[in-house]
Short mmCIF file of C-alpha atoms in Angstrom, two decimals:
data_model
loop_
_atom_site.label_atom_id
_atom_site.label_comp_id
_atom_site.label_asym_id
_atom_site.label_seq_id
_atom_site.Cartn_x
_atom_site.Cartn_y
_atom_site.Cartn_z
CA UNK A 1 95.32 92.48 72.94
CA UNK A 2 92.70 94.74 73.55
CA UNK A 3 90.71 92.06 75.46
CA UNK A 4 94.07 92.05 77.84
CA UNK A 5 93.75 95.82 78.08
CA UNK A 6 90.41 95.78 79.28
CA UNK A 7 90.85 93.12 81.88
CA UNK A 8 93.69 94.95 83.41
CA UNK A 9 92.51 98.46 83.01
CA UNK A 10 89.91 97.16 85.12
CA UNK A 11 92.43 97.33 87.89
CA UNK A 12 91.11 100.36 89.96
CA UNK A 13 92.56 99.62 93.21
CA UNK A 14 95.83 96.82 94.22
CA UNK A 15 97.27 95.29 97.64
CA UNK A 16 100.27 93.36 96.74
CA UNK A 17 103.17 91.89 98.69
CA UNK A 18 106.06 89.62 97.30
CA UNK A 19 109.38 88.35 97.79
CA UNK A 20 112.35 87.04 95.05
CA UNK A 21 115.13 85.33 95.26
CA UNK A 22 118.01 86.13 92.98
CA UNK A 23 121.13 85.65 91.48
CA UNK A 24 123.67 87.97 90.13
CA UNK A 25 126.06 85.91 88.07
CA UNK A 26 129.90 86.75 87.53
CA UNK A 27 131.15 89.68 86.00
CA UNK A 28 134.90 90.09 84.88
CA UNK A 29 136.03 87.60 87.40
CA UNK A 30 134.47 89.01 90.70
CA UNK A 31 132.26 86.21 92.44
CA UNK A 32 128.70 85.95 91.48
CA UNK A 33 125.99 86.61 94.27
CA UNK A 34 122.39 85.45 95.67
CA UNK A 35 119.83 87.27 97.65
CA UNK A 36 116.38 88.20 98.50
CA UNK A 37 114.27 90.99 97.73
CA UNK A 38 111.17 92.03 99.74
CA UNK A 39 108.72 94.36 97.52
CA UNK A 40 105.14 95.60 99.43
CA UNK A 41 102.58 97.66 96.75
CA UNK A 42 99.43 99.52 97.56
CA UNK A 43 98.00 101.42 94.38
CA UNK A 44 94.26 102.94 94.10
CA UNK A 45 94.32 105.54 90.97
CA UNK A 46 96.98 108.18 91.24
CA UNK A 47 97.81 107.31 94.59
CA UNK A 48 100.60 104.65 95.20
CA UNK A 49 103.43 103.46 98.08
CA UNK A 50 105.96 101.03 97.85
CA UNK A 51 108.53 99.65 100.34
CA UNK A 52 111.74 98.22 98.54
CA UNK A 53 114.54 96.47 100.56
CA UNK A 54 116.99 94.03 99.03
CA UNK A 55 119.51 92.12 101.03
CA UNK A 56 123.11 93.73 101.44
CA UNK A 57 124.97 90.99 99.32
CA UNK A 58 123.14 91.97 96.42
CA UNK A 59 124.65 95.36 96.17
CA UNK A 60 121.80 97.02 94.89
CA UNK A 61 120.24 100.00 95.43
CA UNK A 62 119.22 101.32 99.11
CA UNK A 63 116.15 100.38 100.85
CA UNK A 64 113.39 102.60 100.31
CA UNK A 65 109.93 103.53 100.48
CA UNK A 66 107.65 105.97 98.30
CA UNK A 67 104.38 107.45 98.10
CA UNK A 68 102.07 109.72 96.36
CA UNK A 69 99.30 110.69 98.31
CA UNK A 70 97.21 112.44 95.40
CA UNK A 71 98.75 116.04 96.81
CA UNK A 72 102.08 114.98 97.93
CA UNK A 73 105.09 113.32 96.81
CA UNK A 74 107.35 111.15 99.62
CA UNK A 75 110.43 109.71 100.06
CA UNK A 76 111.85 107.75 103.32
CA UNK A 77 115.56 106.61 103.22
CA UNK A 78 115.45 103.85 106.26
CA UNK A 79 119.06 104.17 106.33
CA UNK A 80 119.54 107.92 106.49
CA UNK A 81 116.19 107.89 108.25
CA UNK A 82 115.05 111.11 105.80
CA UNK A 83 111.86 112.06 104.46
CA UNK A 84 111.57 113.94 101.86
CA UNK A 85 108.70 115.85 100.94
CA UNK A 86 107.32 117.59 97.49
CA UNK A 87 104.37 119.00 96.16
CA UNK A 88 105.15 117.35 92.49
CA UNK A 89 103.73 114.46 91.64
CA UNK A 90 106.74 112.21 89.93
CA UNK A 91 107.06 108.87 87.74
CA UNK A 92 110.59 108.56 89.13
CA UNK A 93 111.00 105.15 90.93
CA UNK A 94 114.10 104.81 92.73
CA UNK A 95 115.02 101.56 93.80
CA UNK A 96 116.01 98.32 93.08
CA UNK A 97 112.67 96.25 93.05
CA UNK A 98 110.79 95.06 90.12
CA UNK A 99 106.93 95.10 90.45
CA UNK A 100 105.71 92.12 89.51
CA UNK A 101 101.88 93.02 88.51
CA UNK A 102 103.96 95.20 85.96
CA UNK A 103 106.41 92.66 84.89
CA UNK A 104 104.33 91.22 81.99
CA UNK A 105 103.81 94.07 80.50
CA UNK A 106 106.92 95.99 80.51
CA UNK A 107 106.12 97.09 77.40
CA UNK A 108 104.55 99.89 78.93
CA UNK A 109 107.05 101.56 80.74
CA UNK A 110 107.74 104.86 80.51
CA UNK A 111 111.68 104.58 81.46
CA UNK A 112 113.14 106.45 78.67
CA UNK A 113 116.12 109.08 78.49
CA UNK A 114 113.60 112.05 79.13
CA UNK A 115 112.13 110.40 82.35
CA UNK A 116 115.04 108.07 83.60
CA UNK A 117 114.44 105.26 86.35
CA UNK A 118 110.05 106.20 85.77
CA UNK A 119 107.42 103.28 86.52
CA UNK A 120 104.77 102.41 85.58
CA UNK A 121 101.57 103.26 87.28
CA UNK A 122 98.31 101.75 87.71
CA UNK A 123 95.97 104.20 85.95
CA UNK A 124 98.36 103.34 82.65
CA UNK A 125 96.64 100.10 82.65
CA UNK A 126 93.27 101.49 81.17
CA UNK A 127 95.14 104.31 79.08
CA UNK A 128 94.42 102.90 75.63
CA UNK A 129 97.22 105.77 74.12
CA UNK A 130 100.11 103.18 76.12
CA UNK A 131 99.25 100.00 74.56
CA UNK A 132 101.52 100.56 71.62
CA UNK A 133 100.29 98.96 68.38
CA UNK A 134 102.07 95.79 68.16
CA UNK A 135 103.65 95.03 64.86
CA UNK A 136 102.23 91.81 63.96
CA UNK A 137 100.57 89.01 65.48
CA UNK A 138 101.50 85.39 64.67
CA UNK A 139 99.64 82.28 65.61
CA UNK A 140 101.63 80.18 67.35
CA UNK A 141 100.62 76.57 68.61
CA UNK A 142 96.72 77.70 69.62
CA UNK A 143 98.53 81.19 71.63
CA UNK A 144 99.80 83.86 69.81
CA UNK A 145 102.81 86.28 69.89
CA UNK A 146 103.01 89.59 69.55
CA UNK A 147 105.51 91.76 68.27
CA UNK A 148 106.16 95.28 69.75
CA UNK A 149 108.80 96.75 67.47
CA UNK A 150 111.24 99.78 68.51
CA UNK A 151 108.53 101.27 70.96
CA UNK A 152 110.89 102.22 73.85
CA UNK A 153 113.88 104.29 73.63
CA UNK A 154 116.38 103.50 76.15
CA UNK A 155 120.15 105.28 76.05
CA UNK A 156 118.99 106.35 72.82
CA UNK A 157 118.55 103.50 71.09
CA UNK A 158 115.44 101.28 70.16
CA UNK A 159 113.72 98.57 72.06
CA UNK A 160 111.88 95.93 70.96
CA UNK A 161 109.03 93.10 72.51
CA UNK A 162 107.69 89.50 71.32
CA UNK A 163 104.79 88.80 74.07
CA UNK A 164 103.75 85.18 74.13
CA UNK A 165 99.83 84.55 75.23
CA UNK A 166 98.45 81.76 76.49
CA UNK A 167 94.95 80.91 77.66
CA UNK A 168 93.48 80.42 80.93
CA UNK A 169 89.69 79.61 81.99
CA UNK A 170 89.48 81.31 78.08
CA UNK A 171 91.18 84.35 78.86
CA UNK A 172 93.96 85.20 77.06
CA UNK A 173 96.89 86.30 79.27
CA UNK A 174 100.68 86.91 79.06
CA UNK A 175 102.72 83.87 79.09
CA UNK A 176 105.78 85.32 78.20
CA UNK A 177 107.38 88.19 77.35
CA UNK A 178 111.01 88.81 75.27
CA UNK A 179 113.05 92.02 75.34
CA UNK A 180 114.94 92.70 72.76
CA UNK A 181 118.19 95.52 72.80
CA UNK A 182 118.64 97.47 69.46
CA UNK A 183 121.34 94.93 68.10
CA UNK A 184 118.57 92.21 68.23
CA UNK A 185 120.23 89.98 71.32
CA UNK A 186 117.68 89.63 73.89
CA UNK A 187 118.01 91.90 76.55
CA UNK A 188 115.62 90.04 79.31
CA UNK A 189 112.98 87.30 79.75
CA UNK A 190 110.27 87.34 81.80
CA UNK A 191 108.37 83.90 82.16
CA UNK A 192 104.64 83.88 83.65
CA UNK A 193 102.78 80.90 85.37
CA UNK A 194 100.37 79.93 88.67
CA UNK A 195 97.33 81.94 87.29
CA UNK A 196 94.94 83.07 89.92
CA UNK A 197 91.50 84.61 89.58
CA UNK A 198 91.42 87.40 91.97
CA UNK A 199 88.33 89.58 90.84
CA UNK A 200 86.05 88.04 88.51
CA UNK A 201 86.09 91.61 86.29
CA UNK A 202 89.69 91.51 85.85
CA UNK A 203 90.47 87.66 85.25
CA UNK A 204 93.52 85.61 85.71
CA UNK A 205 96.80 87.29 86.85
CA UNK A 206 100.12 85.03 87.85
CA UNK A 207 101.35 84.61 91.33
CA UNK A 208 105.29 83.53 89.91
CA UNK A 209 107.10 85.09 87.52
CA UNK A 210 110.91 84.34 86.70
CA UNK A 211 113.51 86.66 85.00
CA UNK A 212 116.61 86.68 83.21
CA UNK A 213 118.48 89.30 81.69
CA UNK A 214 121.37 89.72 79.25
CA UNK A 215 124.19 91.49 78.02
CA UNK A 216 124.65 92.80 75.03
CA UNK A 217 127.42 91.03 74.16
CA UNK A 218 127.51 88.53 71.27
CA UNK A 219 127.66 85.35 73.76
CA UNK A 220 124.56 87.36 75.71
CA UNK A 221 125.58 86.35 78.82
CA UNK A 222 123.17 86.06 81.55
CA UNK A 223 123.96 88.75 84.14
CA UNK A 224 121.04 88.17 86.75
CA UNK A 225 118.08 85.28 87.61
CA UNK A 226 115.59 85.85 89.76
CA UNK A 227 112.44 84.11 90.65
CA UNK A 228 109.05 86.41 91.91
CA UNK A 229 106.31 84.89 93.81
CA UNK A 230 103.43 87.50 94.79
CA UNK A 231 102.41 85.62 98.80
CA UNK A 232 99.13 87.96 98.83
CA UNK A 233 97.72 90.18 96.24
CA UNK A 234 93.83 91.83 96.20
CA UNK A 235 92.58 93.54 93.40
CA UNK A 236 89.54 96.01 93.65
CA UNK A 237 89.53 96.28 97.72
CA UNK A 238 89.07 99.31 99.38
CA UNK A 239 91.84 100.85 100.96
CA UNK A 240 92.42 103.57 103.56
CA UNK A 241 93.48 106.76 102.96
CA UNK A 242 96.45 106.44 105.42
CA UNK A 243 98.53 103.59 103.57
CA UNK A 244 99.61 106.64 101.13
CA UNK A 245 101.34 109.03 103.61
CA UNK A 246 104.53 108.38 105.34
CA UNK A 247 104.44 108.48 108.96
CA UNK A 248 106.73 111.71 109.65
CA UNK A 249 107.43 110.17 113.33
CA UNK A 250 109.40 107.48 111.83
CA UNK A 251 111.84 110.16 110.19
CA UNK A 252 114.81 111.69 112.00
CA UNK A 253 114.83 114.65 109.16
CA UNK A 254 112.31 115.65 107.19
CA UNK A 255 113.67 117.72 104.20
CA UNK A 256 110.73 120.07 102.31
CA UNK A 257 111.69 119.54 98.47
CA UNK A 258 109.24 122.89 97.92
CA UNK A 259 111.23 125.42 100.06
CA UNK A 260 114.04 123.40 100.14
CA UNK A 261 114.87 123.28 103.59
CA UNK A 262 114.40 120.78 106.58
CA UNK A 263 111.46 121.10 108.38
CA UNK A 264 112.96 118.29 111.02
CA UNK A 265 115.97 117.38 111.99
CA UNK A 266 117.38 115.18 114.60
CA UNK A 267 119.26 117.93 116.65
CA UNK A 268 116.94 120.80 115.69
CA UNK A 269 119.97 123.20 114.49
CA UNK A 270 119.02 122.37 110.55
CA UNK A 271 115.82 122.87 111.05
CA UNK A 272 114.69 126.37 108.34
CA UNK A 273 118.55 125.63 106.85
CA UNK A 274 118.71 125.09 103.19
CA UNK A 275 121.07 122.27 103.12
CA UNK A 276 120.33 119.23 101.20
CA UNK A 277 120.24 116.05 102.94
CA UNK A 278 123.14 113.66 102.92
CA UNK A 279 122.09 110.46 101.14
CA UNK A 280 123.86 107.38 101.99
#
């Protein structure tokens, strides 16, 4: 485990772009539904953006992109065509889209009752203080699983991990990883493969990842499949400056979280009115 901390802590800078397709299954008789999910991620320490968008039969949550620039936090609603602006830096991930280069190691994530819909970042990957310490480690058919037990409180209750590693090129890496809700049912899968060597320093990483989750019912039902494949990903590249501020232009309102008030609008009459922006 601490081998796999290093490699990925390693990760100083990341260019990733991917796409999904999934399937919703069928809920108390309404039909079940399949999609596609887009997901573009730029990280390089603090700084971060993300563009989100999900196709409409899905039903999920609105299009979106975010950014921290290091000084500023942003939010552009395609739809509503708003930007909005705020000086504090936020874990708070909106949005429907998974990230796969976090996907393996859920077990991080910070998405708790006292920070609700938070993300992971990249500089958690090196943080030493989030690798919880697993409860146990079994051999298990030359891998090894790992057990993570009642690490991440979610609606108040405990949840629990079993991470499966596997070797590749001799570096151990995440095969698999179990969640587990507080009754004990499994609560999601998350199935790694197509291990790729990006930067030597960091190792392999998979390009394909599938998911399942479940209820919590005692049947555990399968409520959503999806399968992730990354089509480009770089790892320790520079990147400019620019990729982590939001092009104001592409706004019709720009709404100033700080003084809360729109610095843009469409029309110009809301412009210095403190109104908060309709969100559709």
């Amino acid at each position: 485990m601490e081998a796999l901390r290093a490699r990925y802590g390693r990760m100083k800078s990341v260019h990733l772009v991917t796409h999904a397709a999934i399937s919703i299954f069928a809920e108390k008789g309404k039909p079940g539904v399949s999609g596609g999910l887009f997901f573009e991620y730029w990280a390089d320490g603090n700084r971060y953006r993300i563009k989100c968008s999900t196709d409409r039969v899905l039903n999920l949550a609105s299009d979106v992109q975010i950014a921290y620039d290091g000084h500023e936090s942003q939010l552009y609603d395609p739809v509503a065509s708003i930007l909005s602006l705020s000086s504090a830096e936020s874990r708070q991930l909106p949005m429907a889209c998974l990230n796969p280069l976090f996907m393996p190691l859920d077990f991080l994530s910070p998405d708790t009752n006292e920070c609700m819909a938070c993300g992971t970042m990249l500089q958690d990957l090196a943080d030493a203080n989030r690798w919880r310490q697993p409860g146990g480690e079994i051999a298990d058919g030359g891998g090894s699983s790992v057990n993570f037990s009642d690490i991440v409180a979610e609606d108040g209750n405990k949840r629990s991990y079993r991470l499966r590693l596997n070797y590749v090129s001799g570096f151990a890496v995440p095969a698999a990883l179990t969640k587990f809700y507080a009754s004990g049912r499994q609560e999601g899968q998350f199935t790694m493969s197509d291990f790729v060597t990006k930067d030597l320093s960091v190792g392999p990483v998979p390009m394909r990842l599938v998911v399942k989750s479940f209820d919590d019912e005692a049947n555990s039902r399968a409520t959503m499949e999806g399968t992730w494949v990354i089509d480009l990903l770089e790892i320790n590249k520079p990147l400019d400056s620019h990729i982590f501020t939001i092009d104001q232009s592409s706004a019709r309102a720009v709404w100033d979280g700080d003084a809360q008030v729109f610095i843009k609008s469409s029309d110009g009459r809301a412009v210095g009115r403190k109104v908060v922006p309709n969100k559709q």
